[in-house]
Amino acid sequence: MNKIVVLIGAPGAGKGTQARLLEERKGIPQISTGDMFREMKTLDTPLAREVQEIMRSGKLVPDEVTYRMVKDRTSRDDCRGGYILDGYPRTAVQAEQLEGLATEQGFEILAIEVDVPREELMRRLTGRRSCPVCGEIYNIYSKPPKVEGRCDLHPEAELAHRADDNEESVGTRLATYDEQTKPLIDYYANSGRLSKVSGTGSLEDIYAELEKLVLRRIIN
Ligand code: AMP
């Protein structure tokens, strides 16, 4: 693939779900900074505690911390053929840092905006649940599990509601997105590296559109 696919979209746009599908079906590693930060929950270090606090509030973890984590993770062998970034970059500084990393690693960047109307996002975020064992994402409104509150594959585990999916944090996360991340859409568009998919409709329709873009060799 030889590229870094950057998925840009507001919280709740479905980037994570789609990136996971691409990983499952196409074997392209999905790197989610949000997932990596959530995994730090089990660590009892000052940095891990600080990250948890920032996440709970809906604000962003400092750029340097985030960059170091992305650089480490994408330096592993499985990323040699390219990878998908879900939730990174989220600020102008991060976008700049990613340019350097892409050059170092010899990859081109393809940004894809996953577009979902604002009214829909709130419902999606507050209805979101995930399996603590495999990370599968459900939604009590649009993608309920077969048995209420239980993962289809790990029924022993009760589905979890993310600590930052409450209304207050969701408000902060959407505002942070508007202020800091949304400008990156123009940044990638202006350099001819942006494509767009609609994030509404069926999971499979969105996936089909996304897969086409990701696998396309020549970016128009
Ligand atoms: P997500 O799962 O992508 O919605 O991320 C959850 C939370 O992790 C965000 O609200 C931030 O606190 C933190 N986070 C994830 N990605 C980044 C990033 N690229 N830069 C800074 N903070 C991030």
mmCIF file of N, CA, C and O and ligand atoms in Angstrom, residues 10-12 15 32-35 37-38 51 54-63 66-67 69-70 86-91 94 125 128 162 164-165 169 173 176, ligand 1:
data_model
loop_
_atom_site.group_PDB
_atom_site.id
_atom_site.type_symbol
_atom_site.label_atom_id
_atom_site.label_comp_id
_atom_site.label_asym_id
_atom_site.label_seq_id
_atom_site.Cartn_x
_atom_site.Cartn_y
_atom_site.Cartn_z
ATOM 1 N N ALA A 10 -15.230 13.881 13.015
ATOM 2 C CA ALA A 10 -15.580 14.229 14.384
ATOM 3 C C ALA A 10 -15.684 12.961 15.236
ATOM 4 O O ALA A 10 -15.857 11.867 14.695
ATOM 5 N N PRO A 11 -15.595 13.106 16.552
ATOM 6 C CA PRO A 11 -15.841 11.948 17.407
ATOM 7 C C PRO A 11 -17.223 11.391 17.057
ATOM 8 O O PRO A 11 -18.165 12.155 16.878
ATOM 9 N N GLY A 12 -17.317 10.085 16.921
ATOM 10 C CA GLY A 12 -18.611 9.476 16.604
ATOM 11 C C GLY A 12 -18.866 9.331 15.119
ATOM 12 O O GLY A 12 -19.911 8.814 14.709
ATOM 13 N N LYS A 15 -14.980 6.427 12.482
ATOM 14 C CA LYS A 15 -13.630 6.164 11.997
ATOM 15 C C LYS A 15 -13.078 4.851 12.558
ATOM 16 O O LYS A 15 -12.500 4.063 11.837
ATOM 17 N N SER A 32 -4.811 3.440 16.430
ATOM 18 C CA SER A 32 -5.746 4.384 17.044
ATOM 19 C C SER A 32 -5.108 4.978 18.290
ATOM 20 O O SER A 32 -4.832 4.270 19.264
ATOM 21 N N THR A 33 -4.865 6.281 18.252
ATOM 22 C CA THR A 33 -4.239 6.923 19.421
ATOM 23 C C THR A 33 -5.186 6.862 20.627
ATOM 24 O O THR A 33 -4.742 6.668 21.751
ATOM 25 N N GLY A 34 -6.489 6.999 20.374
ATOM 26 C CA GLY A 34 -7.468 6.908 21.467
ATOM 27 C C GLY A 34 -7.384 5.544 22.158
ATOM 28 O O GLY A 34 -7.350 5.451 23.386
ATOM 29 N N ASP A 35 -7.333 4.465 21.355
ATOM 30 C CA ASP A 35 -7.219 3.113 21.936
ATOM 31 C C ASP A 35 -5.925 2.979 22.725
ATOM 32 O O ASP A 35 -5.903 2.401 23.813
ATOM 33 N N PHE A 37 -4.204 5.314 24.221
ATOM 34 C CA PHE A 37 -4.310 6.044 25.489
ATOM 35 C C PHE A 37 -5.217 5.302 26.476
ATOM 36 O O PHE A 37 -4.937 5.254 27.663
ATOM 37 N N ARG A 38 -6.297 4.724 25.958
ATOM 38 C CA ARG A 38 -7.196 3.985 26.867
ATOM 39 C C ARG A 38 -6.485 2.782 27.482
ATOM 40 O O ARG A 38 -6.721 2.428 28.627
ATOM 41 N N VAL A 51 -2.884 11.358 31.568
ATOM 42 C CA VAL A 51 -3.605 11.067 30.324
ATOM 43 C C VAL A 51 -5.068 10.721 30.624
ATOM 44 O O VAL A 51 -5.990 11.192 29.952
ATOM 45 N N ILE A 54 -6.988 13.917 31.371
ATOM 46 C CA ILE A 54 -7.231 14.705 30.149
ATOM 47 C C ILE A 54 -8.346 14.061 29.334
ATOM 48 O O ILE A 54 -9.262 14.732 28.852
ATOM 49 N N MET A 55 -8.278 12.743 29.180
ATOM 50 C CA MET A 55 -9.292 12.053 28.367
ATOM 51 C C MET A 55 -10.685 12.200 28.956
ATOM 52 O O MET A 55 -11.657 12.408 28.235
ATOM 53 N N ARG A 56 -10.758 12.075 30.267
ATOM 54 C CA ARG A 56 -12.078 12.184 30.908
ATOM 55 C C ARG A 56 -12.709 13.543 30.625
ATOM 56 O O ARG A 56 -13.915 13.658 30.446
ATOM 57 N N SER A 57 -11.862 14.576 30.560
ATOM 58 C CA SER A 57 -12.384 15.922 30.349
ATOM 59 C C SER A 57 -12.759 16.177 28.885
ATOM 60 O O SER A 57 -13.469 17.119 28.575
ATOM 61 N N GLY A 58 -12.244 15.340 27.982
ATOM 62 C CA GLY A 58 -12.536 15.542 26.561
ATOM 63 C C GLY A 58 -11.526 16.429 25.869
ATOM 64 O O GLY A 58 -11.668 16.772 24.706
ATOM 65 N N LYS A 59 -10.445 16.808 26.609
ATOM 66 C CA LYS A 59 -9.404 17.636 25.982
ATOM 67 C C LYS A 59 -8.357 16.746 25.307
ATOM 68 O O LYS A 59 -8.449 15.518 25.368
ATOM 69 N N LEU A 60 -7.354 17.388 24.703
ATOM 70 C CA LEU A 60 -6.343 16.617 23.986
ATOM 71 C C LEU A 60 -5.081 16.401 24.809
ATOM 72 O O LEU A 60 -4.642 17.280 25.550
ATOM 73 N N VAL A 61 -4.492 15.239 24.640
ATOM 74 C CA VAL A 61 -3.211 14.915 25.262
ATOM 75 C C VAL A 61 -2.145 15.761 24.531
ATOM 76 O O VAL A 61 -2.274 15.999 23.328
ATOM 77 N N PRO A 62 -1.085 16.225 25.254
ATOM 78 C CA PRO A 62 -0.079 17.068 24.590
ATOM 79 C C PRO A 62 0.510 16.423 23.326
ATOM 80 O O PRO A 62 0.691 15.204 23.255
ATOM 81 N N ASP A 63 0.806 17.281 22.347
ATOM 82 C CA ASP A 63 1.295 16.819 21.045
ATOM 83 C C ASP A 63 2.539 15.937 21.143
ATOM 84 O O ASP A 63 2.643 14.931 20.450
ATOM 85 N N THR A 66 1.829 12.437 22.337
ATOM 86 C CA THR A 66 1.083 11.698 21.318
ATOM 87 C C THR A 66 2.009 11.303 20.169
ATOM 88 O O THR A 66 1.994 10.164 19.696
ATOM 89 N N TYR A 67 2.840 12.242 19.757
ATOM 90 C CA TYR A 67 3.744 11.964 18.640
ATOM 91 C C TYR A 67 4.706 10.823 18.965
ATOM 92 O O TYR A 67 4.920 9.922 18.162
ATOM 93 N N MET A 69 4.322 8.393 20.933
ATOM 94 C CA MET A 69 3.604 7.120 20.936
ATOM 95 C C MET A 69 3.347 6.621 19.500
ATOM 96 O O MET A 69 3.531 5.446 19.191
ATOM 97 N N VAL A 70 2.945 7.555 18.626
ATOM 98 C CA VAL A 70 2.664 7.183 17.230
ATOM 99 C C VAL A 70 3.947 6.738 16.529
ATOM 100 O O VAL A 70 3.978 5.736 15.809
ATOM 101 N N ASP A 86 -6.154 6.353 12.947
ATOM 102 C CA ASP A 86 -7.512 6.683 13.380
ATOM 103 C C ASP A 86 -7.387 7.615 14.590
ATOM 104 O O ASP A 86 -6.955 7.200 15.653
ATOM 105 N N GLY A 87 -7.713 8.885 14.370
ATOM 106 C CA GLY A 87 -7.637 9.835 15.492
ATOM 107 C C GLY A 87 -6.313 10.575 15.579
ATOM 108 O O GLY A 87 -6.024 11.216 16.589
ATOM 109 N N TYR A 88 -5.520 10.511 14.550
ATOM 110 C CA TYR A 88 -4.236 11.226 14.503
ATOM 111 C C TYR A 88 -3.956 11.612 13.063
ATOM 112 O O TYR A 88 -4.154 10.796 12.186
ATOM 113 N N PRO A 89 -3.512 12.816 12.755
ATOM 114 C CA PRO A 89 -3.291 13.948 13.651
ATOM 115 C C PRO A 89 -4.587 14.667 13.998
ATOM 116 O O PRO A 89 -5.574 14.564 13.284
ATOM 117 N N ARG A 90 -4.555 15.413 15.088
ATOM 118 C CA ARG A 90 -5.728 16.154 15.549
ATOM 119 C C ARG A 90 -5.447 17.635 15.723
ATOM 120 O O ARG A 90 -6.356 18.381 16.061
ATOM 121 N N THR A 91 -4.190 18.048 15.539
ATOM 122 C CA THR A 91 -3.829 19.468 15.649
ATOM 123 C C THR A 91 -2.861 19.801 14.504
ATOM 124 O O THR A 91 -2.276 18.886 13.899
ATOM 125 N N GLN A 94 0.542 18.380 15.189
ATOM 126 C CA GLN A 94 0.608 16.935 14.918
ATOM 127 C C GLN A 94 0.701 16.666 13.418
ATOM 128 O O GLN A 94 1.417 15.759 12.973
ATOM 129 N N LEU A 125 -22.705 9.015 19.887
ATOM 130 C CA LEU A 125 -21.708 8.965 20.956
ATOM 131 C C LEU A 125 -22.315 8.496 22.267
ATOM 132 O O LEU A 125 -21.725 7.683 22.970
ATOM 133 N N ARG A 128 -22.996 4.726 22.249
ATOM 134 C CA ARG A 128 -21.878 3.826 21.950
ATOM 135 C C ARG A 128 -21.511 2.938 23.138
ATOM 136 O O ARG A 128 -21.469 3.372 24.273
ATOM 137 N N ARG A 162 -17.873 4.240 27.374
ATOM 138 C CA ARG A 162 -16.642 5.000 27.593
ATOM 139 C C ARG A 162 -16.850 6.150 28.565
ATOM 140 O O ARG A 162 -17.851 6.850 28.496
ATOM 141 N N ASP A 164 -15.627 8.956 28.584
ATOM 142 C CA ASP A 164 -15.741 10.276 27.955
ATOM 143 C C ASP A 164 -16.906 10.360 26.968
ATOM 144 O O ASP A 164 -16.988 11.282 26.177
ATOM 145 N N ASP A 165 -17.819 9.397 27.007
ATOM 146 C CA ASP A 165 -19.007 9.470 26.157
ATOM 147 C C ASP A 165 -20.219 10.039 26.907
ATOM 148 O O ASP A 165 -21.358 9.843 26.511
ATOM 149 N N SER A 169 -18.456 15.683 28.366
ATOM 150 C CA SER A 169 -17.206 15.426 27.642
ATOM 151 C C SER A 169 -17.440 15.436 26.140
ATOM 152 O O SER A 169 -16.596 15.891 25.369
ATOM 153 N N ARG A 173 -15.419 17.505 23.425
ATOM 154 C CA ARG A 173 -14.723 16.819 22.327
ATOM 155 C C ARG A 173 -15.145 17.376 20.973
ATOM 156 O O ARG A 173 -14.318 17.538 20.077
ATOM 157 N N THR A 176 -13.531 20.815 20.618
ATOM 158 C CA THR A 176 -12.096 20.647 20.340
ATOM 159 C C THR A 176 -11.893 20.237 18.882
ATOM 160 O O THR A 176 -10.985 20.712 18.202
HETATM 161 P P1 AMP B 1 -10.792 8.885 20.472
HETATM 162 O O1 AMP B 1 -11.001 7.483 20.888
HETATM 163 O O2 AMP B 1 -10.045 8.994 19.175
HETATM 164 O O3 AMP B 1 -12.062 9.692 20.457
HETATM 165 O O4 AMP B 1 -9.826 9.558 21.564
HETATM 166 C C1 AMP B 1 -10.202 9.638 22.919
HETATM 167 C C2 AMP B 1 -9.372 10.683 23.648
HETATM 168 O O5 AMP B 1 -7.980 10.341 23.574
HETATM 169 C C3 AMP B 1 -9.446 12.084 23.066
HETATM 170 O O6 AMP B 1 -10.588 12.800 23.516
HETATM 171 C C4 AMP B 1 -8.143 12.690 23.598
HETATM 172 O O7 AMP B 1 -8.223 13.007 24.969
HETATM 173 C C5 AMP B 1 -7.178 11.509 23.452
HETATM 174 N N1 AMP B 1 -6.558 11.493 22.099
HETATM 175 C C6 AMP B 1 -6.748 10.587 21.115
HETATM 176 N N2 AMP B 1 -6.045 10.888 20.016
HETATM 177 C C7 AMP B 1 -5.377 12.027 20.301
HETATM 178 C C8 AMP B 1 -4.497 12.869 19.571
HETATM 179 N N3 AMP B 1 -4.150 12.599 18.300
HETATM 180 N N4 AMP B 1 -4.015 13.973 20.202
HETATM 181 C C9 AMP B 1 -4.331 14.260 21.470
HETATM 182 N N5 AMP B 1 -5.177 13.533 22.207
HETATM 183 C C10 AMP B 1 -5.701 12.427 21.644
#
